[in-house]
Amino acid sequence: MIQFENPQGFFFLLALPALYILRHLGFFSRISFPLTISDWGGKTFTYKNTIARAGEFFAQAFAVLAFIALVIALANPIIRHQEKIYTSRGSDILFVLDTSPSMAARDISLANEQVTRLEAAKLGIKTLTSAEKGACYGLVAMASEAACIVPPTNDIELFLKRLADLNVGEFGEGSAIGIGLSTAIYHLSGSNAPKKCIVLITDGENNAGSIHPETAANLAAENGITLYTFGIGTKGSVPIEYVDPKSGKIRSGFYDSNFDTGPLEEIAQIAGGSYFGIESTAVLSDSLSQIAKKEDSAQSFHYRSNDTNCYANFLLLSGFLFFLAWFIKRIFLSELI
């Protein structure tokens, strides 16, 4: 929102109509002597240089605009942004994101194209975290192994950077859902947040790791952590292509996507959450928004004003426009002001 610290400066704009009236009344006019050059009874001489007239018009227009910009600069314009500053802790939301090779399957609808499951998941998470800034967000990457990439934090910029750097296959093949959930629980169990939840986004069944998903779900329930599970992807034969991080080779082909949603529904129920089937980015964003609203907690906050002073910008603009007006009249038209 633009505000002016010195609005009285706009009174200088009255100089424009005043100057126009005075010039119309004959003030500030150059002394001239009329001279008619024509044949006897013929037409008088007229100056018909269209380019020169256009130059004169633009010179005057630039001069007027330069004066207006100068007046705005004198009014000291500032752009004021209101930033919400939270003074109490919000909810902790930790995403457990599957990065196994099957997440490179390109079968998720985004507008008129298909994107990979991992790209869709990252886009949905980015949209949510950018819009809902009261909570703390964390990220666990999971495949045959799992690691906490970002512990719960309110540093959204750091979170999004780490999320963007995540690629398919970095943590091996397979889906160790139990280990991924246990890693998330470990980083949430000691939190004093009013609400804590885990959002598991995967496209497969548990086929790796030594911890059973139900064991992890029970552990989450014991620690007051809600678990939401997302089964992302369509069923059937889908195209897949990704770069193997170990060999650097491109792997491509077709993947037979057909997993049982029952286990994901069961572990979500154990930990007091819900299961969501995801086949498009629109459904994913809507589901994440539902979770954010459900896990929202009351927080105290205040607004802080961040001001950007635009005085120098308008002053430079005024100088530039005055220069253009001078250049046209003194150089282009070879005429003294």
Coordinates of C-alpha atoms in Angstrom, one line a residue:
M1 CA 0.0 0.0 0.0
I2 CA 1.4 3.4 -1.1
Q3 CA 1.3 6.2 1.5
F4 CA 2.7 9.7 1.4
E5 CA 4.6 11.1 4.4
N6 CA 4.4 14.7 3.1
P7 CA 1.0 15.0 1.2
Q8 CA 1.2 18.8 1.4
G9 CA 3.7 18.6 -1.4
F10 CA 0.9 17.9 -3.8
F11 CA -0.1 21.6 -3.6
F12 CA 2.8 22.3 -6.0
L13 CA 0.7 20.7 -8.7
L14 CA -1.4 23.8 -8.7
A15 CA 1.5 25.5 -10.4
L16 CA 0.7 23.7 -13.6
P17 CA -2.8 25.2 -14.2
A18 CA -1.5 28.5 -12.9
L19 CA 1.3 28.5 -15.4
Y20 CA -1.1 27.6 -18.2
I21 CA -3.5 30.5 -17.3
L22 CA -0.6 33.0 -17.0
R23 CA 0.8 32.0 -20.4
H24 CA -2.7 32.2 -21.9
L25 CA -3.0 35.7 -20.6
G26 CA 0.3 36.7 -22.2
F27 CA 2.8 36.3 -19.4
F28 CA 6.1 34.5 -20.0
S29 CA 5.6 34.9 -23.8
R30 CA 8.5 35.7 -26.0
I31 CA 8.7 39.1 -27.6
S32 CA 8.0 38.6 -31.3
F33 CA 7.2 40.7 -34.3
P34 CA 4.7 39.3 -36.8
L35 CA 5.9 39.0 -40.4
T36 CA 3.7 37.8 -43.1
I37 CA 5.4 36.3 -46.2
S38 CA 3.1 35.7 -49.1
D39 CA 2.2 36.6 -52.6
W40 CA -0.2 39.4 -53.2
G41 CA -3.5 37.9 -52.4
G42 CA -1.9 34.5 -52.0
K43 CA -1.7 32.1 -49.0
T44 CA 0.5 33.0 -46.0
F45 CA 3.5 30.9 -45.1
T46 CA 2.9 28.2 -42.5
Y47 CA 5.4 25.9 -40.7
K48 CA 4.4 22.3 -41.6
N49 CA 7.3 20.3 -40.2
T50 CA 5.3 17.4 -38.6
I51 CA 8.4 15.9 -36.9
A52 CA 9.3 19.2 -35.3
R53 CA 5.8 19.6 -34.0
A54 CA 5.8 16.1 -32.6
G55 CA 9.1 16.8 -31.0
E56 CA 7.8 20.0 -29.4
F57 CA 4.7 18.1 -28.1
F58 CA 6.8 15.3 -26.5
A59 CA 9.3 17.8 -25.0
Q60 CA 6.4 19.6 -23.3
A61 CA 4.8 16.3 -22.2
F62 CA 8.1 15.1 -20.7
A63 CA 8.6 18.4 -18.9
V64 CA 5.1 18.2 -17.4
L65 CA 5.6 14.5 -16.4
A66 CA 9.0 15.4 -14.9
F67 CA 7.4 18.1 -12.8
I68 CA 4.7 15.7 -11.6
A69 CA 7.3 13.1 -10.7
L70 CA 9.2 15.8 -8.8
V71 CA 6.1 16.7 -6.8
I72 CA 5.5 13.1 -6.0
A73 CA 9.0 12.8 -4.7
L74 CA 8.5 15.9 -2.5
A75 CA 5.4 14.2 -1.1
N76 CA 7.8 11.4 0.1
P77 CA 6.0 8.2 -1.1
I78 CA 6.5 5.0 0.8
I79 CA 5.3 1.4 0.1
R80 CA 4.1 -0.1 3.4
H81 CA 3.9 -3.8 3.8
Q82 CA 2.1 -5.4 6.8
E83 CA 3.9 -8.5 8.0
K84 CA 2.2 -10.8 10.5
I85 CA 4.6 -11.7 13.3
Y86 CA 3.6 -14.7 15.5
T87 CA 4.5 -14.5 19.1
S88 CA 3.4 -18.0 20.1
R89 CA 4.1 -21.4 18.7
G90 CA 1.8 -22.9 16.1
S91 CA 1.3 -26.5 14.9
D92 CA 4.2 -28.8 13.8
I93 CA 3.6 -30.4 10.4
L94 CA 6.2 -32.9 9.2
F95 CA 6.1 -34.2 5.7
V96 CA 7.4 -37.7 5.0
L97 CA 8.0 -37.8 1.3
D98 CA 8.7 -40.9 -0.7
T99 CA 11.6 -40.5 -3.1
S100 CA 11.8 -44.1 -4.4
P101 CA 12.2 -44.4 -8.3
S102 CA 8.5 -45.1 -8.8
M103 CA 7.8 -41.5 -7.7
A104 CA 9.2 -40.5 -11.1
A105 CA 6.1 -42.0 -12.8
R106 CA 4.5 -39.2 -14.9
D107 CA 0.8 -39.7 -14.2
I108 CA -0.4 -36.7 -12.1
S109 CA -2.6 -34.2 -13.8
L110 CA -1.5 -30.5 -13.8
A111 CA -3.6 -28.3 -16.0
N112 CA -3.2 -29.8 -19.5
E113 CA -0.1 -31.9 -18.8
Q114 CA 1.2 -34.8 -16.8
V115 CA 3.9 -34.3 -14.1
T116 CA 5.8 -36.8 -12.0
R117 CA 4.5 -37.9 -8.6
L118 CA 7.4 -36.3 -6.9
E119 CA 7.0 -33.0 -8.8
A120 CA 3.3 -32.9 -7.9
A121 CA 4.0 -33.6 -4.2
K122 CA 6.7 -30.9 -4.0
L123 CA 4.4 -28.4 -5.7
G124 CA 1.5 -29.2 -3.3
I125 CA 3.8 -28.8 -0.3
K126 CA 5.3 -25.6 -1.6
T127 CA 1.8 -24.1 -2.2
L128 CA 0.7 -25.0 1.3
T129 CA 3.8 -23.8 3.2
S130 CA 3.9 -20.5 1.3
A131 CA 0.2 -19.8 2.2
E132 CA 0.1 -21.0 5.8
K133 CA 3.0 -19.5 7.6
G134 CA 1.8 -19.8 11.2
A135 CA 2.9 -23.4 11.5
C136 CA 6.4 -25.0 11.7
Y137 CA 7.2 -27.4 8.8
G138 CA 9.6 -30.3 8.6
L139 CA 10.7 -32.7 5.9
V140 CA 11.7 -36.4 6.0
A141 CA 12.9 -38.0 2.8
M142 CA 12.2 -41.7 2.5
A143 CA 12.9 -44.7 0.2
S144 CA 14.8 -47.8 1.4
E145 CA 16.3 -45.5 3.9
A146 CA 15.1 -42.3 5.6
A147 CA 16.6 -39.1 6.8
C148 CA 15.3 -35.8 8.3
I149 CA 16.1 -33.2 5.7
V150 CA 14.6 -30.3 7.6
P151 CA 13.5 -30.5 11.3
P152 CA 10.3 -28.5 12.1
T153 CA 11.1 -24.9 11.4
N154 CA 9.3 -21.6 10.7
D155 CA 12.1 -20.7 8.2
I156 CA 10.0 -21.3 5.1
E157 CA 12.8 -20.1 2.7
L158 CA 15.1 -22.8 4.1
F159 CA 12.4 -25.4 4.0
L160 CA 11.5 -24.7 0.3
K161 CA 15.2 -24.7 -0.7
R162 CA 15.7 -28.2 0.8
L163 CA 12.5 -29.4 -0.7
A164 CA 13.5 -28.2 -4.2
D165 CA 16.8 -30.0 -4.0
L166 CA 15.2 -33.3 -3.3
N167 CA 15.4 -35.8 -6.2
V168 CA 14.3 -39.3 -7.0
G169 CA 16.5 -42.2 -5.9
E170 CA 18.7 -40.3 -3.5
F171 CA 17.7 -42.7 -0.6
G172 CA 17.7 -45.9 -2.5
E173 CA 14.9 -48.0 -3.9
G174 CA 11.9 -49.4 -2.2
S175 CA 9.6 -47.8 0.4
A176 CA 10.6 -48.1 4.1
I177 CA 7.4 -46.5 5.4
G178 CA 7.9 -47.6 9.0
I179 CA 11.4 -46.1 9.1
G180 CA 10.2 -42.9 7.5
L181 CA 7.4 -42.5 10.1
S182 CA 9.7 -43.4 13.0
T183 CA 12.2 -40.8 11.9
A184 CA 9.4 -38.2 11.8
I185 CA 8.1 -39.3 15.2
Y186 CA 11.6 -38.9 16.7
H187 CA 11.7 -35.3 15.6
L188 CA 8.2 -34.5 16.8
S189 CA 8.0 -36.4 20.1
G190 CA 9.9 -33.7 22.0
S191 CA 8.1 -30.8 20.5
N192 CA 5.9 -28.6 22.8
A193 CA 3.7 -27.5 19.8
P194 CA -0.1 -27.5 20.6
K195 CA -0.7 -29.8 17.7
K196 CA 1.6 -32.2 15.9
C197 CA 1.0 -34.2 12.7
I198 CA 2.8 -36.2 10.0
V199 CA 1.8 -36.1 6.4
L200 CA 3.0 -39.3 4.6
I201 CA 3.1 -39.0 0.8
T202 CA 3.9 -42.2 -1.0
D203 CA 2.9 -44.3 -4.0
G204 CA 3.6 -47.8 -2.7
E205 CA 3.4 -50.3 0.0
N206 CA 6.0 -50.9 2.7
N207 CA 8.6 -53.2 1.2
A208 CA 11.8 -52.2 3.0
G209 CA 13.1 -51.5 6.4
S210 CA 12.9 -53.3 9.8
I211 CA 10.0 -51.3 11.4
H212 CA 6.5 -52.2 10.5
P213 CA 4.2 -49.2 9.6
E214 CA 1.6 -50.2 12.2
T215 CA 4.3 -50.1 14.9
A216 CA 5.2 -46.6 13.9
A217 CA 1.5 -45.6 13.7
N218 CA 0.9 -46.8 17.3
L219 CA 4.0 -44.9 18.4
A220 CA 2.7 -41.8 16.8
A221 CA -0.7 -42.2 18.6
E222 CA 1.1 -42.6 21.9
N223 CA 2.9 -39.4 21.4
G224 CA -0.2 -37.4 20.4
I225 CA 0.9 -37.2 16.8
T226 CA -1.8 -37.4 14.1
L227 CA -1.0 -39.2 10.9
Y228 CA -2.3 -38.4 7.5
T229 CA -1.5 -40.7 4.5
F230 CA -1.5 -39.8 0.8
G231 CA -1.6 -42.5 -1.8
I232 CA -0.3 -40.6 -4.9
G233 CA -0.6 -41.9 -8.4
T234 CA -2.9 -43.7 -10.8
K235 CA -3.2 -47.4 -11.4
G236 CA -2.1 -49.3 -14.5
S237 CA 0.9 -48.9 -16.8
V238 CA 2.5 -45.4 -16.5
P239 CA 5.6 -43.9 -18.2
I240 CA 8.6 -43.4 -15.9
E241 CA 11.9 -41.6 -16.5
Y242 CA 14.6 -40.4 -14.0
V243 CA 18.3 -40.0 -13.6
D244 CA 20.0 -42.6 -11.4
P245 CA 21.9 -40.6 -8.8
K246 CA 24.5 -43.3 -8.4
S247 CA 25.4 -44.0 -12.1
G248 CA 24.1 -40.8 -13.6
K249 CA 22.3 -42.8 -16.3
I250 CA 18.8 -42.1 -17.5
R251 CA 16.4 -44.9 -16.7
S252 CA 13.1 -44.9 -18.6
G253 CA 10.3 -47.3 -19.4
F254 CA 6.8 -48.1 -18.1
Y255 CA 5.9 -48.9 -14.5
D256 CA 3.0 -51.2 -13.5
S257 CA 1.4 -49.0 -10.8
N258 CA -1.0 -51.1 -8.6
F259 CA -0.7 -50.8 -4.8
D260 CA -3.0 -51.7 -2.0
T261 CA -4.4 -48.6 -0.3
G262 CA -5.6 -50.7 2.7
P263 CA -2.4 -50.5 4.8
L264 CA -2.2 -46.7 4.3
E265 CA -5.8 -46.3 5.4
E266 CA -5.2 -48.5 8.4
I267 CA -2.2 -46.7 9.8
A268 CA -3.9 -43.3 9.3
Q269 CA -6.9 -44.6 11.3
I270 CA -4.6 -45.9 14.1
A271 CA -3.0 -42.4 14.6
G272 CA -6.3 -40.5 14.3
G273 CA -5.8 -39.2 10.8
S274 CA -7.3 -39.9 7.4
Y275 CA -6.3 -41.3 4.0
F276 CA -6.4 -39.4 0.8
G277 CA -6.1 -40.8 -2.8
I278 CA -4.3 -38.4 -5.1
E279 CA -4.4 -38.4 -8.9
S280 CA -4.1 -34.7 -9.6
T281 CA -2.4 -31.6 -8.2
A282 CA -5.8 -30.0 -7.6
V283 CA -6.9 -32.8 -5.3
L284 CA -3.5 -32.8 -3.6
S285 CA -3.7 -29.0 -2.8
D286 CA -7.2 -29.3 -1.6
S287 CA -6.4 -32.2 0.7
L288 CA -3.4 -30.4 2.2
S289 CA -5.5 -27.4 2.8
Q290 CA -8.0 -29.5 4.7
I291 CA -5.3 -30.8 6.9
A292 CA -3.9 -27.3 7.5
K293 CA -7.3 -26.1 8.6
K294 CA -7.9 -29.1 10.8
E295 CA -4.4 -28.9 12.5
D296 CA -4.6 -25.1 12.9
S297 CA -4.1 -23.8 16.4
A298 CA -4.8 -20.4 18.0
Q299 CA -1.8 -18.2 18.0
S300 CA -1.0 -14.7 19.3
F301 CA 0.5 -12.3 16.8
H302 CA 1.1 -8.7 15.9
Y303 CA 1.7 -6.8 12.7
R304 CA 5.0 -5.2 11.7
S305 CA 5.2 -2.5 9.1
N306 CA 8.0 -2.8 6.5
D307 CA 8.4 0.5 4.7
T308 CA 10.2 1.0 1.3
N309 CA 10.9 4.7 0.6
C310 CA 10.4 5.6 -3.0
Y311 CA 11.6 9.2 -2.8
A312 CA 14.9 8.5 -4.7
N313 CA 13.0 6.5 -7.4
F314 CA 10.7 9.4 -8.3
L315 CA 13.5 11.9 -8.1
L316 CA 15.6 9.9 -10.6
L317 CA 12.5 9.5 -12.8
S318 CA 12.0 13.3 -12.7
G319 CA 15.6 14.0 -13.6
F320 CA 15.4 11.5 -16.5
L321 CA 12.3 13.1 -17.9
F322 CA 13.7 16.6 -17.6
F323 CA 16.8 15.4 -19.4
L324 CA 14.6 14.0 -22.2
A325 CA 12.7 17.3 -22.5
W326 CA 16.0 19.2 -22.6
F327 CA 17.5 16.8 -25.2
I328 CA 14.5 17.2 -27.5
K329 CA 14.5 21.0 -27.4
R330 CA 18.2 21.7 -27.3
I331 CA 19.6 18.9 -29.4
F332 CA 16.8 17.4 -31.5
L333 CA 15.1 20.7 -32.3
S334 CA 18.2 22.9 -31.8
E335 CA 16.1 25.3 -29.8
L336 CA 17.0 27.0 -26.5
I337 CA 14.5 26.6 -23.7

